Backbone as numpy.savetxt, mean C-alpha at the origin, in Angstrom:
# Nx Ny Nz CAx CAy CAz Cx Cy Cz
-2.29 -19.17 12.52 -2.75 -18.49 13.73 -2.22 -17.01 13.77
-1.02 -16.81 13.31 -0.47 -15.48 13.31 -1.25 -14.54 12.42
-1.63 -15.07 11.20 -2.41 -14.27 10.27 -3.80 -13.95 10.85
-4.44 -14.91 11.48 -5.74 -14.67 12.12 -5.64 -13.58 13.19
-4.54 -13.67 13.92 -4.31 -12.57 14.97 -4.15 -11.20 14.34
-3.44 -11.11 13.21 -3.25 -9.87 12.55 -4.60 -9.33 12.04
-5.40 -10.15 11.47 -6.71 -9.82 10.96 -7.60 -9.27 12.03
-7.62 -10.03 13.19 -8.45 -9.65 14.35 -7.97 -8.28 14.88
-6.67 -8.12 15.00 -6.15 -6.83 15.51 -6.47 -5.71 14.59
-6.36 -5.88 13.27 -6.65 -4.86 12.30 -8.13 -4.39 12.42
-9.06 -5.32 12.49 -10.45 -4.94 12.58 -10.84 -4.39 13.94
-10.17 -4.77 15.01 -10.40 -4.18 16.32 -9.93 -2.70 16.29
-8.81 -2.41 15.63 -8.39 -1.05 15.54 -9.33 -0.21 14.76
-9.83 -0.74 13.65 -10.84 0.01 12.82 -12.10 0.28 13.63
-12.55 -0.78 14.34 -13.77 -0.59 15.16 -13.65 0.49 16.17
-12.51 0.49 16.89 -12.27 1.45 17.95 -12.28 2.90 17.39
-11.76 3.00 16.22 -11.71 4.34 15.53 -13.11 4.80 15.11
-13.88 3.86 14.56 -15.24 4.17 14.16 -16.08 4.62 15.30
-15.95 3.95 16.48 -16.74 4.31 17.63 -16.44 5.79 18.09
-15.14 6.19 17.91 -14.77 7.53 18.38 -14.78 8.53 17.24
-15.32 8.20 16.09 -15.22 9.12 14.95 -15.92 10.42 15.18
-15.37 11.52 14.66 -16.00 12.80 14.71 -16.98 12.88 13.51
-18.28 12.99 13.83 -19.27 12.89 12.81 -19.16 13.96 11.70
-18.66 15.14 12.12 -18.60 16.26 11.19 -17.70 15.94 9.97
-16.68 15.09 10.18 -15.71 14.88 9.14 -15.80 13.59 8.43
-16.93 12.82 8.62 -17.09 11.59 7.95 -17.29 11.88 6.43
-16.56 11.12 5.59 -16.68 11.38 4.17 -16.04 10.32 3.35
-16.46 10.23 2.06 -15.93 9.24 1.14 -15.15 9.97 0.05
-13.98 9.39 -0.29 -13.20 9.79 -1.43 -13.08 8.61 -2.42
-13.08 8.95 -3.72 -12.71 7.92 -4.70 -11.64 8.50 -5.58
-10.72 7.65 -6.09 -9.63 8.18 -6.82 -8.83 7.15 -7.59
-7.72 7.59 -8.16 -6.91 6.69 -8.95 -5.48 7.19 -8.84
-4.52 6.33 -9.23 -3.10 6.78 -9.18 -2.21 5.74 -9.91
-0.94 6.01 -9.86 0.03 5.12 -10.48 1.43 5.53 -10.13
2.36 4.65 -10.54 3.78 4.91 -10.23 4.66 3.82 -10.67
5.76 3.66 -9.93 6.75 2.62 -10.31 6.76 1.51 -9.26
7.15 0.33 -9.71 7.22 -0.84 -8.84 8.54 -1.52 -8.89
8.97 -2.07 -7.81 10.26 -2.85 -7.80 10.08 -4.08 -6.91
11.06 -4.90 -6.92 11.02 -6.20 -6.28 12.33 -6.40 -5.42
12.14 -6.97 -4.23 13.27 -7.43 -3.45 13.05 -8.90 -3.04
14.04 -9.68 -3.28 13.93 -11.14 -3.00 15.23 -11.85 -3.28
15.19 -13.10 -3.69 16.37 -13.84 -3.89 17.23 -13.30 -5.08
16.58 -12.79 -6.11 17.29 -12.30 -7.28 17.73 -10.83 -7.12
17.26 -10.21 -6.08 17.73 -8.83 -5.67 17.65 -8.70 -4.18
18.75 -8.88 -3.50 18.77 -8.87 -2.06 18.75 -7.40 -1.48
18.92 -6.40 -2.34 18.95 -5.08 -1.92 17.55 -4.48 -1.87
17.21 -3.58 -0.90 15.93 -2.87 -0.95 15.86 -1.86 -2.08
17.01 -1.49 -2.64 17.06 -0.54 -3.75 16.72 -1.29 -5.05
15.93 -0.70 -5.95 15.49 -1.39 -7.14 16.58 -1.65 -8.11
16.53 -2.82 -8.77 17.42 -3.16 -9.82 16.69 -3.17 -11.18
15.42 -3.59 -11.13 14.55 -3.57 -12.31 13.23 -2.90 -11.92
12.72 -2.02 -12.79 11.54 -1.24 -12.47 10.32 -1.70 -13.32
9.14 -1.66 -12.71 7.89 -1.90 -13.39 7.02 -0.67 -13.16
5.75 -0.85 -13.51 4.73 0.20 -13.35 3.55 -0.32 -12.57
2.79 0.53 -11.98 1.55 0.13 -11.32 0.47 1.23 -11.56
-0.75 0.86 -11.71 -1.94 1.69 -11.89 -3.03 1.11 -10.95
-3.79 2.01 -10.36 -4.83 1.47 -9.46 -5.97 2.47 -9.13
-6.96 1.93 -8.44 -8.11 2.71 -7.97 -8.12 2.63 -6.47
-8.72 3.67 -5.86 -8.79 3.63 -4.41 -10.16 4.18 -3.96
-10.58 3.72 -2.78 -11.75 4.27 -2.09 -11.33 4.54 -0.68
-11.64 5.75 -0.17 -11.16 6.07 1.17 -12.31 6.64 1.97
-12.42 6.20 3.25 -13.44 6.69 4.18 -12.71 7.36 5.34
-12.99 8.67 5.54 -12.36 9.43 6.58 -13.21 9.41 7.83
-12.57 8.99 8.98 -13.26 9.01 10.25 -13.25 10.30 10.94
-12.11 10.98 10.88 -11.82 12.24 11.48 -10.60 12.88 10.89
-10.01 13.85 11.55 -8.86 14.54 11.04 -7.60 13.66 11.02
-7.60 12.59 11.80 -6.35 11.80 12.02 -6.42 10.41 11.45
-7.63 9.87 11.19 -7.68 8.51 10.77 -8.58 8.33 9.51
-8.22 7.38 8.67 -9.02 7.06 7.50 -8.77 5.57 7.12
-9.74 4.94 6.57 -9.63 3.61 6.05 -9.63 3.65 4.54
-8.76 2.84 3.93 -8.61 2.94 2.47 -8.56 1.55 1.83
-9.18 1.40 0.71 -9.11 0.16 -0.08 -8.42 0.47 -1.38
-7.52 -0.41 -1.82 -6.78 -0.31 -3.05 -7.02 -1.49 -3.97
-7.27 -1.25 -5.26 -7.28 -2.26 -6.27 -6.31 -1.83 -7.34
-5.28 -2.61 -7.63 -4.25 -2.14 -8.53 -3.71 -3.30 -9.42
-3.08 -2.94 -10.46 -2.34 -3.90 -11.33 -1.07 -3.31 -11.84
-0.20 -4.15 -12.34 1.06 -3.69 -12.81 2.01 -4.78 -13.11
3.32 -4.51 -13.07 4.27 -5.62 -13.30 5.45 -5.46 -12.43
6.10 -6.57 -12.11 7.39 -6.56 -11.37 8.35 -7.49 -12.16
9.60 -7.14 -12.10 10.61 -7.93 -12.79 11.89 -8.10 -11.95
12.66 -9.12 -12.25 13.91 -9.33 -11.57 14.89 -10.07 -12.43
16.16 -9.84 -12.22 17.20 -10.47 -13.04 18.37 -10.87 -12.09
18.85 -12.14 -12.20 19.90 -12.53 -11.35 21.22 -12.14 -11.97
22.07 -11.54 -11.14 23.45 -11.12 -11.59 24.44 -11.93 -10.77
25.08 -12.94 -11.32 26.06 -13.72 -10.57 27.31 -13.00 -10.11
27.50 -11.82 -10.67 28.66 -11.06 -10.30 28.47 -10.34 -8.96
27.20 -10.24 -8.53 26.96 -9.55 -7.25 26.95 -10.57 -6.09
26.42 -11.78 -6.26 26.41 -12.81 -5.27 26.03 -14.11 -5.91
26.27 -15.19 -5.17 26.01 -16.53 -5.67 24.69 -17.10 -5.10
23.88 -17.66 -6.03 22.72 -18.39 -5.57 22.88 -19.87 -6.08
22.62 -20.85 -5.21 22.64 -22.23 -5.66 21.54 -22.52 -6.67
21.88 -23.26 -7.71 20.88 -23.65 -8.72 19.93 -24.69 -8.06
18.67 -24.62 -8.45 17.69 -25.55 -7.93 17.58 -26.72 -8.96
17.91 -27.89 -8.51 17.85 -29.13 -9.39 18.65 -28.90 -10.63
19.74 -28.10 -10.56 20.61 -27.96 -11.71 20.05 -26.99 -12.77
18.91 -26.33 -12.51 18.35 -25.43 -13.52 18.98 -24.06 -13.43
19.02 -23.40 -14.61 19.53 -22.03 -14.63 18.52 -21.09 -13.99
19.05 -20.09 -13.26 18.18 -19.11 -12.59 17.78 -18.09 -13.64
16.46 -18.01 -13.95 16.02 -17.21 -15.05 15.42 -15.88 -14.54
15.58 -14.87 -15.37 14.92 -13.58 -15.05 13.42 -13.74 -15.21
12.68 -12.80 -14.64 11.19 -12.90 -14.72 10.63 -11.46 -14.95
9.41 -11.47 -15.43 8.61 -10.22 -15.58 7.17 -10.66 -15.42
6.60 -10.45 -14.25 5.25 -10.92 -13.95 4.27 -9.75 -13.92
3.05 -10.04 -14.41 1.89 -9.15 -14.21 1.36 -9.42 -12.84
0.99 -8.42 -12.04 0.43 -8.59 -10.80 -0.90 -7.85 -10.67
-1.76 -8.32 -9.84 -3.01 -7.67 -9.47 -3.28 -7.94 -8.05
-3.65 -6.86 -7.34 -3.78 -7.02 -5.84 -4.94 -6.18 -5.26
-5.33 -6.54 -4.10 -6.35 -5.79 -3.40 -5.92 -5.74 -1.94
-6.05 -4.60 -1.26 -5.76 -4.49 0.11 -6.60 -3.47 0.87
-6.75 -3.64 2.16 -7.50 -2.72 3.03 -6.44 -2.14 4.00
-6.50 -0.83 4.21 -5.50 -0.14 4.97 -6.11 0.82 5.93
-5.31 1.08 6.99 -5.63 2.18 7.91 -4.58 3.30 7.69
-5.08 4.50 7.50 -4.17 5.68 7.42 -4.18 6.45 8.71
-3.00 6.72 9.20 -2.85 7.50 10.47 -2.06 8.75 10.13
-2.72 9.92 10.36 -2.01 11.22 10.10 -1.22 11.74 11.27
-0.06 12.25 11.01 0.74 12.87 12.10 0.27 14.26 12.41
-0.46 14.93 11.48 -1.01 16.22 11.65 -2.50 16.14 11.32
-3.34 17.01 11.86 -4.76 17.07 11.42 -4.92 17.33 10.00
-5.73 16.62 9.27 -5.94 16.79 7.85 -7.43 17.03 7.57
-7.69 18.09 6.80 -9.10 18.43 6.49 -9.16 18.79 5.00
-10.11 18.15 4.30 -10.35 18.52 2.93 -10.96 19.94 2.93
-10.60 20.74 1.96 -10.92 22.16 1.97 -12.41 22.45 2.13
-13.30 21.64 1.55 -14.72 21.87 1.60 -15.24 21.70 3.00
-14.50 21.04 3.90 -14.93 20.84 5.28 -14.30 21.80 6.22
-13.43 22.69 5.71 -12.80 23.64 6.57 -13.80 24.62 7.19
-13.61 24.92 8.48 -14.55 25.90 9.14 -14.15 27.28 8.93
-12.99 27.49 8.24 -12.52 28.82 7.94 -12.21 28.98 6.45
-12.17 30.21 5.98 -11.82 30.42 4.57 -10.47 29.95 4.21
-9.49 30.02 5.09 -8.13 29.51 4.89 -8.00 28.22 5.67
-7.81 27.13 4.98 -7.67 25.86 5.59 -6.27 25.66 6.15
-6.11 25.64 7.47 -4.75 25.45 8.07 -4.31 23.98 8.13
-5.24 23.05 7.86 -4.92 21.59 7.95 -4.98 20.99 6.59
-4.33 21.61 5.61 -4.43 21.17 4.20 -3.33 20.14 3.82
-2.36 19.94 4.72 -1.27 19.03 4.43 -0.91 18.17 5.67
-0.63 16.90 5.41 -0.33 16.01 6.55 0.52 14.85 6.10
1.68 14.58 6.76 2.33 13.29 6.55 1.54 12.13 7.25
1.67 10.94 6.77 0.91 9.83 7.32 1.66 8.53 7.21
1.24 7.55 7.90 1.69 6.17 7.72 0.45 5.31 7.43
0.69 4.17 6.81 -0.42 3.26 6.51 -0.02 1.84 6.62
-0.92 0.98 7.06 -0.65 -0.44 7.17 -2.02 -1.16 7.01
-1.92 -2.47 6.68 -3.18 -3.25 6.45 -2.93 -4.69 6.10
-3.81 -5.23 5.29 -3.79 -6.68 4.87 -4.23 -6.72 3.39
-3.68 -7.63 2.64 -4.05 -7.74 1.26 -3.75 -9.09 0.66
-4.19 -9.22 -0.61 -3.98 -10.45 -1.42 -3.46 -10.05 -2.74
-2.44 -10.75 -3.26 -1.82 -10.42 -4.50 -1.68 -11.69 -5.35
-1.97 -11.55 -6.63 -1.83 -12.63 -7.61 -0.78 -12.21 -8.63
0.14 -13.10 -8.93 1.19 -12.81 -9.89 1.24 -13.89 -10.96
1.33 -13.51 -12.23 1.35 -14.44 -13.29 2.55 -15.31 -13.13
2.43 -16.61 -13.02 3.53 -17.50 -12.84 4.01 -17.64 -11.45
3.45 -16.83 -10.50 3.88 -16.78 -9.14 2.81 -17.17 -8.11
1.57 -17.50 -8.57 0.52 -17.91 -7.68 -0.17 -16.70 -7.00
-0.97 -17.01 -5.95 -1.71 -16.11 -5.19 -1.22 -16.19 -3.73
-1.04 -15.05 -3.14 -0.56 -15.05 -1.71 -1.08 -13.81 -0.98
-0.99 -13.86 0.34 -1.33 -12.75 1.20 -0.11 -11.93 1.49
-0.38 -10.67 1.93 0.71 -9.78 2.25 0.31 -8.72 3.21
1.25 -8.07 3.83 1.06 -6.94 4.70 1.54 -5.69 4.00
0.68 -4.76 3.64 1.13 -3.50 3.08 1.50 -2.50 4.22
2.66 -1.86 4.04 3.00 -0.81 5.06 3.73 0.31 4.31
3.53 1.49 4.72 4.17 2.60 3.97 3.96 3.91 4.67
4.42 5.00 3.97 4.29 6.34 4.47 4.16 7.31 3.28
3.55 8.46 3.52 3.38 9.39 2.47 2.98 10.77 2.96
2.63 11.67 2.07 2.17 12.99 2.37 0.97 13.29 1.48
-0.09 13.78 2.09 -1.27 14.18 1.35 -1.52 15.68 1.47
-2.08 16.28 0.42 -2.29 17.69 0.27 -3.70 17.92 -0.25
-4.49 18.77 0.41 -5.81 19.14 -0.06 -5.67 20.31 -1.07
-6.16 20.05 -2.26 -6.08 20.98 -3.35 -7.47 21.35 -3.82
-7.75 22.68 -4.12 -9.05 23.04 -4.53 -10.07 22.83 -3.41
-11.29 22.47 -3.70 -12.32 22.31 -2.62 -12.47 20.87 -2.24
-12.32 19.87 -3.14 -12.59 18.51 -2.78 -11.42 17.52 -3.10
-10.40 17.99 -3.76 -9.34 17.12 -4.29 -8.28 16.92 -3.24
-7.75 15.66 -3.14 -6.62 15.35 -2.28 -5.55 14.68 -3.15
-4.33 15.14 -3.11 -3.21 14.57 -3.92 -2.24 13.98 -2.88
-1.81 12.73 -3.12 -0.92 12.00 -2.18 0.26 11.47 -2.96
1.44 11.54 -2.30 2.59 10.83 -2.75 2.94 9.79 -1.68
3.28 8.55 -2.08 3.38 7.48 -1.09 4.43 6.41 -1.54
5.13 5.95 -0.48 6.00 4.80 -0.65 5.47 3.64 0.15
5.23 2.51 -0.45 4.67 1.32 0.22 5.54 0.12 -0.06
5.65 -0.77 0.99 6.26 -2.05 0.85 5.22 -3.15 1.10
5.11 -4.07 0.25 4.18 -5.17 0.40 4.94 -6.38 0.82
4.83 -6.76 2.10 5.55 -7.93 2.66 4.76 -9.16 2.43
5.29 -10.00 1.50 4.60 -11.18 1.07 4.71 -12.31 2.11
3.73 -13.21 2.18 3.76 -14.38 2.94 4.19 -15.60 2.11
4.72 -15.35 0.93 5.11 -16.38 0.02 6.53 -16.07 -0.51
7.15 -17.09 -1.10 8.50 -16.93 -1.60 8.58 -17.45 -3.09
7.46 -17.24 -3.80 7.46 -17.80 -5.16 7.27 -16.83 -6.27
7.22 -15.54 -5.98 7.03 -14.56 -7.01 8.18 -14.67 -8.05
9.35 -14.85 -7.62 10.53 -14.93 -8.51 10.86 -16.33 -8.99
9.94 -17.31 -8.58 10.14 -18.73 -8.98 11.38 -19.36 -8.39
11.91 -18.74 -7.31 13.08 -19.28 -6.66 12.84 -19.31 -5.17
13.02 -20.48 -4.59 12.80 -20.61 -3.13 14.13 -20.83 -2.41
14.20 -20.17 -1.26 15.41 -20.24 -0.43 15.79 -21.68 -0.09
17.07 -21.90 -0.08 17.63 -23.19 0.31 18.36 -23.04 1.62
18.43 -24.05 2.53 17.75 -25.37 2.35 16.26 -25.30 2.51
15.60 -26.27 1.89 14.14 -26.25 1.85 13.51 -26.28 3.21
14.11 -27.04 4.17 13.49 -27.18 5.47 13.40 -25.87 6.19
14.20 -24.85 5.80 14.14 -23.53 6.41 13.42 -22.51 5.57
12.86 -22.96 4.39 12.34 -21.97 3.47 11.11 -21.30 3.94
10.33 -21.89 4.83 9.06 -21.37 5.23 9.13 -20.57 6.51
10.33 -20.34 7.02 10.53 -19.59 8.25 11.39 -18.38 8.05
11.12 -17.39 8.86 11.96 -16.18 8.80 11.40 -15.13 7.83
11.27 -13.92 8.37 10.63 -12.87 7.57 11.53 -12.48 6.36
12.84 -12.74 6.50 13.80 -12.38 5.41 13.69 -13.34 4.25
13.03 -14.47 4.44 12.94 -15.51 3.37 11.72 -15.34 2.42
11.00 -14.22 2.56 9.83 -14.00 1.73 10.11 -12.76 0.82
9.34 -12.73 -0.28 9.53 -11.69 -1.31 8.87 -10.41 -0.83
9.37 -9.25 -1.32 8.81 -7.95 -1.09 8.52 -7.29 -2.43
7.47 -6.51 -2.47 7.17 -5.60 -3.57 7.12 -4.19 -3.08
7.81 -3.28 -3.74 7.79 -1.87 -3.35 7.09 -1.03 -4.41
6.37 -0.02 -3.96 5.61 0.84 -4.84 5.84 2.28 -4.45
6.18 3.10 -5.41 6.18 4.58 -5.23 5.11 5.10 -6.14
4.09 5.76 -5.51 2.91 6.09 -6.31 2.47 7.55 -5.97
1.75 8.13 -6.93 1.02 9.43 -6.74 -0.42 9.14 -7.07
-1.31 9.61 -6.21 -2.73 9.42 -6.38 -3.53 10.68 -6.23
-4.66 10.77 -6.85 -5.60 11.86 -6.71 -6.96 11.29 -6.29
-7.56 11.85 -5.24 -8.84 11.42 -4.75 -9.81 12.54 -4.65
-11.09 12.31 -4.93 -12.10 13.36 -4.97 -13.13 13.08 -3.88
-13.42 14.05 -3.06 -14.43 13.91 -2.01 -15.83 13.95 -2.64
-16.53 12.81 -2.57 -17.84 12.70 -3.20 -19.00 12.82 -2.25
-18.72 12.63 -0.91 -19.72 12.70 0.06 -19.15 13.13 1.40
-19.88 14.02 2.15 -19.49 14.28 3.49 -20.79 14.58 4.28
-20.69 14.55 5.62 -21.87 14.51 6.42 -22.14 15.80 7.14
-21.51 16.92 6.75 -21.72 18.15 7.50 -22.40 19.19 6.54
-23.25 19.98 7.07 -23.84 21.10 6.31 -22.97 22.31 6.53
-22.47 22.90 5.42 -21.61 24.04 5.44 -22.36 25.32 5.35
-21.85 26.37 5.97 -22.37 27.71 5.82 -22.11 28.21 4.46
-23.01 28.84 3.77 -22.85 29.30 2.40 -21.76 30.40 2.30
-21.47 31.06 3.44 -20.52 32.12 3.40 -19.07 31.58 3.16
-18.88 30.30 3.38 -17.54 29.72 3.25 -17.43 28.85 1.97
-18.38 28.87 1.06 -18.26 28.13 -0.16 -17.34 28.81 -1.12
């Protein structure tokens, strides 16, 4: 029920933004990016990375206006973790040794981007000098991730970043995202005792991503004056 409520809330927010969208700035971007990936869970209780992986992905973004955009991500990469008994103790499950892991992951998510400042791609600027070429933003949404050896699960992506309009159509973004999983099996270790394993946000695995992406504006809905090309 909680997940259904989140899905309904997410689409209601998107719908309300679409209704109020500024027609002049509607546009599509496509792009790609990559970066580093880390894991937080039973084998690494710290939000700081202990083992690093990589991620590569594609994105499609639809801008509603200067402040809001919807984005879809398709990405792949790897995450890894290693248990260090010198840092803290974990009980063995059925007497088995706690093993390190290195999983391939593939995921898809839909996100809403909210800009703290107005952001305009240069080709849509009404002036020769674009004053709204840079903006910090936050993003959140819903997604599904599959991990080799760790099954398939849903997650909530949330993060923040900065985007910069470069040239006439290009947008470059730097972003930190945390993927809050609804499962606790990516590292093949479940919290004990078992009767409490399915409760509490702290008992689920997290995936962190630091990425840089480039997106190209392929379509927009406004006719520009030739004097500003």
